Every structure is written in C-alpha cells, then in structure tokens.
C-alpha cells in the first residue's frame, strides 16, 4: 500500500473516530484518479473489518441527475454496506452518531444467488434477485462541508452512513421499477419527490452497473447481499431530530427517526 493511500485512509478513519470532519483527500490521491480512490476505500474497509464489521452488501451512489448536479459529479460510484450499518423500518438513530447526515429514498435489492458472470446483464441481475424492499439511505461525509470530488466520495466509502430497510419483501415479477413513484416526508411534511426512472432510467439498470463494477474489481456480489440502487430523488439534510418516511408506490413505506441520545 502506498504512502498516499495510507495517509488518505488514516485521514478518513480519524475523522470517523473523532467525529470531526476532515479536509478532502484529493490533495493526496488526485481529484479524478478512481483506482487510487477505490484503493483508499479498500484500506478503510479493511480497518473496519479488523474492528469486527462485516460486509453485508453494496451501494451505488450519484445515480440521479439532481444529486450529481449538487456535487458537480457526473458518473456513478459504489461503496460497501457493513452489517452494523443496517437497520429495520421504524428504527431510531442517534443524530450524534453521524457527522453531516442526509437522507434519500431508494430501492434495495436482496440477492438470492451470487453474481459472478464476467459482464452481468439485466437478466443476470433479475435471476439473482430474491426480492426488493423500500429503503432509506443515510448518506454522510467525513469530508468537511461536503466539499467532494468523485475521488473524495469514493475514498470515503461513497459517502455512506446507514441503511434503513423496509420489512415487506416484493418480488420483481409484478413490478416495473422505472414507474415507481416516491415521496419522502419529514414529520409528515413532503420534502422530496422522485421516481424509479430518475435512477439511471431504472433501479435495475443501476443494479446492473454496480454488479458489473463489483465483478470487474474482484468483489462479485454474493447470495444474501443487500444492493442499494441509488436515490429516487433529491437528498434531504438531517437538521436535528425528526421522523423521515419514504413512500414508494407498489413497495410500501419505510421510516426512520433521528433522536439525540447525548452521552
């Protein structure tokens, strides 16, 4: 592992440990070097695994034009989902456990079989999928002020925070994911709207993109993996406490409440 990759990983790990956002890491690895950025992501992931976390799936980021425009980044990326990031519908999360959290509504795929085909197709992804769930992703950044380029967010595990999963599985057989409509509420007030079509045309397209990238980079998806397929609409800041509810047509709803637990 090179000195720059180690330094970038340590910067991000220190920010996470101390709860203090850090400077971007692009000064160490470059603003557009994706391979270097994924090497930092792997180094951070290895540290988390040594501490006892287990990889439970993956997430694709930067899938909607609205989110891309927020950050001036115009291609997707992916990160790892760890078992300690997964929460169920109705969970309460401590706002203080996150640095700069935002939420977005997504569709989660849960795989019944692994995907190892060298260049997975949409058909391969459909065949491997056991069911889908409505989900809320808590995105978070260890980079101060969300001052990120694509290399910063990749290195920072695609700006991941937590995943909240709905509890009613749906088969793909009767769903047209591109037509799913989404409303995200905070404390009963609508704060974000979107659709499946906003996610690369369909969450199935996004799932296929991440499957190909994972296979190409030597991390083929496994049976049981949760695949977060990207935002259906604009992300929303988590300002203090409150309850977020995502309603997805044909899939039901999922809810998370942020609380202040203190010391």
CSV table of C-alpha atoms in Angstrom, one decimal:
chain,number,residue,atom,x,y,z
A,1,UNK,CA,0.0,0.0,0.0
A,2,UNK,CA,1.4,3.4,-1.0
A,3,UNK,CA,2.1,6.2,1.5
A,4,UNK,CA,-0.5,8.4,-0.1
A,5,UNK,CA,-3.2,5.7,0.1
A,6,UNK,CA,-2.4,5.1,3.8
A,7,UNK,CA,-2.4,8.8,4.6
A,8,UNK,CA,-5.8,9.3,2.9
A,9,UNK,CA,-7.3,6.3,4.7
A,10,UNK,CA,-5.9,7.5,8.1
A,11,UNK,CA,-7.4,11.0,7.5
A,12,UNK,CA,-10.9,9.5,6.9
A,13,UNK,CA,-10.6,7.0,9.8
A,14,UNK,CA,-9.5,9.7,12.2
A,15,UNK,CA,-12.5,11.9,11.2
A,16,UNK,CA,-14.9,9.0,11.7
A,17,UNK,CA,-13.3,8.1,15.1
A,18,UNK,CA,-13.2,11.6,16.4
A,19,UNK,CA,-16.5,12.9,14.9
A,20,UNK,CA,-14.7,15.8,13.3
A,21,UNK,CA,-15.0,16.3,9.5
A,22,UNK,CA,-11.6,16.4,7.7
A,23,UNK,CA,-10.1,18.1,4.7
A,24,UNK,CA,-10.7,16.4,1.3
A,25,UNK,CA,-8.3,13.6,0.4
A,26,UNK,CA,-7.9,14.7,-3.3
A,27,UNK,CA,-4.7,16.6,-2.4
A,28,UNK,CA,-3.2,13.1,-1.7
A,29,UNK,CA,-4.7,11.0,-4.4
A,30,UNK,CA,-5.9,13.4,-7.1
A,31,UNK,CA,-9.3,14.7,-8.0
A,32,UNK,CA,-10.1,12.1,-10.7
A,33,UNK,CA,-8.0,9.0,-10.0
A,34,UNK,CA,-10.7,6.4,-9.4
A,35,UNK,CA,-8.4,3.5,-8.9
A,36,UNK,CA,-6.5,5.3,-6.2
A,37,UNK,CA,-9.8,6.3,-4.6
A,38,UNK,CA,-11.0,2.7,-4.6
A,39,UNK,CA,-7.7,1.6,-3.1
A,40,UNK,CA,-8.3,4.1,-0.2
A,41,UNK,CA,-11.9,2.7,0.2
A,42,UNK,CA,-10.4,-0.8,0.5
A,43,UNK,CA,-7.9,0.3,3.1
A,44,UNK,CA,-10.7,2.0,5.2
A,45,UNK,CA,-12.9,-1.1,4.7
A,46,UNK,CA,-10.1,-3.4,5.9
A,47,UNK,CA,-9.7,-1.3,9.1
A,48,UNK,CA,-13.4,-1.6,9.7
A,49,UNK,CA,-13.3,-5.4,9.2
A,50,UNK,CA,-10.4,-5.7,11.6
A,51,UNK,CA,-12.6,-3.9,14.1
A,52,UNK,CA,-15.3,-6.5,13.7
A,53,UNK,CA,-17.6,-5.2,11.0
A,54,UNK,CA,-18.8,-7.5,8.2
A,55,UNK,CA,-19.5,-6.6,4.6
A,56,UNK,CA,-23.3,-7.2,4.1
A,57,UNK,CA,-23.7,-5.6,0.6
A,58,UNK,CA,-23.0,-2.6,-1.6
A,59,UNK,CA,-24.4,0.8,-2.5
A,60,UNK,CA,-24.3,2.7,-5.7
A,61,UNK,CA,-24.1,6.5,-5.5
A,62,UNK,CA,-24.5,9.5,-7.7
A,63,UNK,CA,-27.2,7.9,-9.9
A,64,UNK,CA,-29.7,10.8,-10.3
A,65,UNK,CA,-29.0,14.0,-12.2
A,66,UNK,CA,-30.2,16.1,-9.3
A,67,UNK,CA,-27.7,14.5,-6.9
A,68,UNK,CA,-24.9,14.7,-9.5
A,69,UNK,CA,-25.6,18.4,-10.0
A,70,UNK,CA,-25.4,19.0,-6.3
A,71,UNK,CA,-21.8,17.9,-6.3
A,72,UNK,CA,-20.7,18.5,-9.8
A,73,UNK,CA,-20.0,14.8,-10.3
A,74,UNK,CA,-21.4,13.1,-13.4
A,75,UNK,CA,-20.8,9.4,-13.1
A,76,UNK,CA,-21.9,6.7,-10.5
A,77,UNK,CA,-19.7,5.2,-7.9
A,78,UNK,CA,-20.1,2.4,-5.3
A,79,UNK,CA,-19.3,1.7,-1.7
A,80,UNK,CA,-19.6,-1.1,0.8
A,81,UNK,CA,-22.5,-1.7,3.2
A,82,UNK,CA,-21.5,-3.2,6.5
A,83,UNK,CA,-23.7,-5.2,8.9
A,84,UNK,CA,-23.5,-2.5,11.5
A,85,UNK,CA,-25.0,0.0,9.1
A,86,UNK,CA,-28.2,-2.0,8.6
A,87,UNK,CA,-31.4,-1.0,10.4
A,88,UNK,CA,-35.0,-2.0,10.2
A,89,UNK,CA,-38.1,0.1,9.4
A,90,UNK,CA,-39.1,2.1,12.5
A,91,UNK,CA,-35.6,2.3,13.9
A,92,UNK,CA,-34.4,5.3,16.0
A,93,UNK,CA,-30.9,6.5,15.1
A,94,UNK,CA,-28.7,8.8,17.2
A,95,UNK,CA,-28.2,12.0,15.2
A,96,UNK,CA,-24.9,12.5,17.1
A,97,UNK,CA,-23.5,9.3,15.6
A,98,UNK,CA,-23.3,11.0,12.2
A,99,UNK,CA,-21.2,14.0,11.1
A,100,UNK,CA,-23.2,15.6,8.2
A,101,UNK,CA,-26.1,13.3,7.5
A,102,UNK,CA,-28.6,13.5,4.7
A,103,UNK,CA,-31.3,11.0,3.7
A,104,UNK,CA,-32.6,9.7,0.4
A,105,UNK,CA,-35.2,7.1,-0.6
A,106,UNK,CA,-34.1,4.1,-2.6
A,107,UNK,CA,-35.0,0.6,-3.6
A,108,UNK,CA,-32.9,-2.2,-2.1
A,109,UNK,CA,-32.2,-5.5,-3.9
A,110,UNK,CA,-31.6,-8.6,-1.8
A,111,UNK,CA,-29.8,-11.3,-3.7
A,112,UNK,CA,-30.8,-14.9,-3.6
A,113,UNK,CA,-27.8,-16.1,-5.5
A,114,UNK,CA,-24.4,-14.6,-6.2
A,115,UNK,CA,-23.4,-12.9,-9.5
A,116,UNK,CA,-20.0,-14.0,-11.0
A,117,UNK,CA,-20.7,-13.6,-14.7
A,118,UNK,CA,-17.8,-11.6,-16.1
A,119,UNK,CA,-20.2,-8.9,-17.5
A,120,UNK,CA,-23.5,-9.3,-15.8
A,121,UNK,CA,-26.6,-8.4,-17.8
A,122,UNK,CA,-30.0,-7.1,-16.6
A,123,UNK,CA,-31.3,-10.7,-16.9
A,124,UNK,CA,-28.5,-12.0,-14.7
A,125,UNK,CA,-29.4,-9.4,-12.0
A,126,UNK,CA,-33.1,-10.3,-12.2
A,127,UNK,CA,-32.3,-14.0,-12.0
A,128,UNK,CA,-30.1,-13.4,-8.9
A,129,UNK,CA,-32.5,-11.2,-7.0
A,130,UNK,CA,-34.7,-12.8,-4.3
A,131,UNK,CA,-36.8,-9.7,-3.5
A,132,UNK,CA,-36.7,-5.9,-3.2
A,133,UNK,CA,-37.5,-3.6,-0.3
A,134,UNK,CA,-38.2,0.1,0.1
A,135,UNK,CA,-35.2,1.7,1.8
A,136,UNK,CA,-33.8,4.9,3.2
A,137,UNK,CA,-30.1,5.6,2.9
A,138,UNK,CA,-28.5,7.9,5.4
A,139,UNK,CA,-25.6,9.4,3.4
A,140,UNK,CA,-22.8,11.0,5.4
A,141,UNK,CA,-19.5,12.5,4.6
A,142,UNK,CA,-16.3,12.6,6.6
A,143,UNK,CA,-15.2,15.5,4.4
A,144,UNK,CA,-15.9,18.9,5.9
A,145,UNK,CA,-18.7,20.8,4.2
A,146,UNK,CA,-19.4,18.0,1.7
A,147,UNK,CA,-16.5,19.5,-0.3
A,148,UNK,CA,-16.1,16.5,-2.5
A,149,UNK,CA,-15.0,15.4,-5.9
A,150,UNK,CA,-15.6,11.9,-7.2
A,151,UNK,CA,-12.3,10.7,-5.7
A,152,UNK,CA,-13.2,12.1,-2.3
A,153,UNK,CA,-16.6,10.4,-2.1
A,154,UNK,CA,-15.2,7.0,-3.5
A,155,UNK,CA,-12.4,7.0,-0.9
A,156,UNK,CA,-15.0,7.9,1.8
A,157,UNK,CA,-16.9,4.7,1.0
A,158,UNK,CA,-19.3,6.6,-1.4
A,159,UNK,CA,-20.3,8.9,1.5
A,160,UNK,CA,-22.1,6.1,3.3
A,161,UNK,CA,-23.7,6.3,6.7
A,162,UNK,CA,-26.5,3.9,7.3
A,163,UNK,CA,-29.3,1.9,5.6
A,164,UNK,CA,-32.8,1.5,6.8
A,165,UNK,CA,-34.8,-1.3,5.2
A,166,UNK,CA,-38.5,-1.9,4.9
A,167,UNK,CA,-39.9,-5.1,6.1
A,168,UNK,CA,-42.3,-6.3,3.4
A,169,UNK,CA,-40.4,-8.0,0.5
A,170,UNK,CA,-41.7,-7.7,-3.0
A,171,UNK,CA,-40.9,-9.9,-6.0
A,172,UNK,CA,-39.7,-8.3,-9.2
A,173,UNK,CA,-42.3,-10.3,-11.1
A,174,UNK,CA,-45.1,-7.8,-10.7
A,175,UNK,CA,-43.1,-4.6,-10.5
A,176,UNK,CA,-42.0,-2.1,-13.1
A,177,UNK,CA,-39.3,-0.3,-11.1
A,178,UNK,CA,-39.0,2.6,-13.5
A,179,UNK,CA,-42.6,3.5,-12.8
A,180,UNK,CA,-42.3,3.5,-9.0
A,181,UNK,CA,-43.1,7.0,-7.6
A,182,UNK,CA,-41.5,8.2,-4.3
A,183,UNK,CA,-42.5,10.8,-1.7
A,184,UNK,CA,-40.2,11.4,1.2
A,185,UNK,CA,-41.7,13.1,4.3
A,186,UNK,CA,-40.2,14.7,7.4
A,187,UNK,CA,-42.6,14.8,10.3
A,188,UNK,CA,-45.5,14.5,7.9
A,189,UNK,CA,-44.4,17.2,5.5
A,190,UNK,CA,-43.3,16.3,1.9
A,191,UNK,CA,-39.6,17.2,1.4
A,192,UNK,CA,-38.6,15.2,-1.7
A,193,UNK,CA,-40.2,13.6,-4.7
A,194,UNK,CA,-38.9,11.2,-7.3
A,195,UNK,CA,-39.3,8.1,-9.3
A,196,UNK,CA,-37.6,4.9,-10.4
A,197,UNK,CA,-36.9,6.5,-13.8
A,198,UNK,CA,-34.7,9.1,-12.1
A,199,UNK,CA,-32.3,6.4,-11.0
A,200,UNK,CA,-30.4,5.8,-14.3
A,201,UNK,CA,-33.7,5.1,-16.0
A,202,UNK,CA,-34.5,2.2,-13.7
A,203,UNK,CA,-33.1,0.8,-10.4
A,204,UNK,CA,-32.5,-2.4,-12.4
A,205,UNK,CA,-30.0,-0.5,-14.7
A,206,UNK,CA,-28.3,0.8,-11.5
A,207,UNK,CA,-28.1,-2.7,-10.0
A,208,UNK,CA,-26.6,-4.0,-13.2
A,209,UNK,CA,-24.0,-1.2,-13.3
A,210,UNK,CA,-22.9,-2.0,-9.8
A,211,UNK,CA,-22.8,-5.7,-10.4
A,212,UNK,CA,-20.5,-5.2,-13.3
A,213,UNK,CA,-18.2,-2.9,-11.4
A,214,UNK,CA,-18.0,-5.3,-8.4
A,215,UNK,CA,-17.2,-8.2,-10.7
A,216,UNK,CA,-14.6,-6.2,-12.5
A,217,UNK,CA,-13.0,-5.0,-9.3
A,218,UNK,CA,-12.8,-8.5,-7.8
A,219,UNK,CA,-15.8,-8.2,-5.4
A,220,UNK,CA,-18.6,-10.3,-7.0
A,221,UNK,CA,-21.9,-9.9,-5.2
A,222,UNK,CA,-22.8,-12.9,-3.0
A,223,UNK,CA,-26.1,-14.5,-2.0
A,224,UNK,CA,-27.7,-12.5,0.7
A,225,UNK,CA,-26.0,-9.2,-0.2
A,226,UNK,CA,-28.1,-6.1,0.1
A,227,UNK,CA,-27.7,-3.9,-3.0
A,228,UNK,CA,-28.7,-0.3,-2.6
A,229,UNK,CA,-29.6,1.0,-6.1
A,230,UNK,CA,-29.4,4.8,-5.6
A,231,UNK,CA,-31.6,7.8,-4.9
A,232,UNK,CA,-35.0,8.2,-6.5
A,233,UNK,CA,-34.9,11.9,-5.9
A,234,UNK,CA,-33.0,14.7,-4.2
A,235,UNK,CA,-31.4,14.0,-0.8
A,236,UNK,CA,-32.5,16.0,2.3
A,237,UNK,CA,-30.4,17.3,5.1
A,238,UNK,CA,-31.0,15.9,8.6
A,239,UNK,CA,-31.2,19.0,10.6
A,240,UNK,CA,-31.6,17.9,14.2
A,241,UNK,CA,-34.2,15.3,15.2
A,242,UNK,CA,-37.3,14.2,13.3
A,243,UNK,CA,-39.0,11.3,11.6
A,244,UNK,CA,-38.5,10.5,7.9
A,245,UNK,CA,-40.9,8.4,6.0
A,246,UNK,CA,-40.4,7.2,2.4
A,247,UNK,CA,-43.5,6.0,0.5
A,248,UNK,CA,-42.8,4.1,-2.7
A,249,UNK,CA,-45.7,3.0,-4.9
A,250,UNK,CA,-46.1,-0.7,-5.1
A,251,UNK,CA,-43.4,-1.2,-2.4
A,252,UNK,CA,-44.9,0.3,0.7
A,253,UNK,CA,-43.1,2.6,3.1
A,254,UNK,CA,-40.1,2.7,5.4
A,255,UNK,CA,-39.5,5.0,8.3
A,256,UNK,CA,-36.6,6.2,10.5
A,257,UNK,CA,-36.5,8.6,13.4
A,258,UNK,CA,-33.4,10.6,14.4
A,259,UNK,CA,-33.1,11.3,18.1
A,260,UNK,CA,-30.5,13.0,20.3
A,261,UNK,CA,-29.2,10.4,22.8
A,262,UNK,CA,-26.4,12.5,24.2
A,263,UNK,CA,-23.6,10.9,26.3
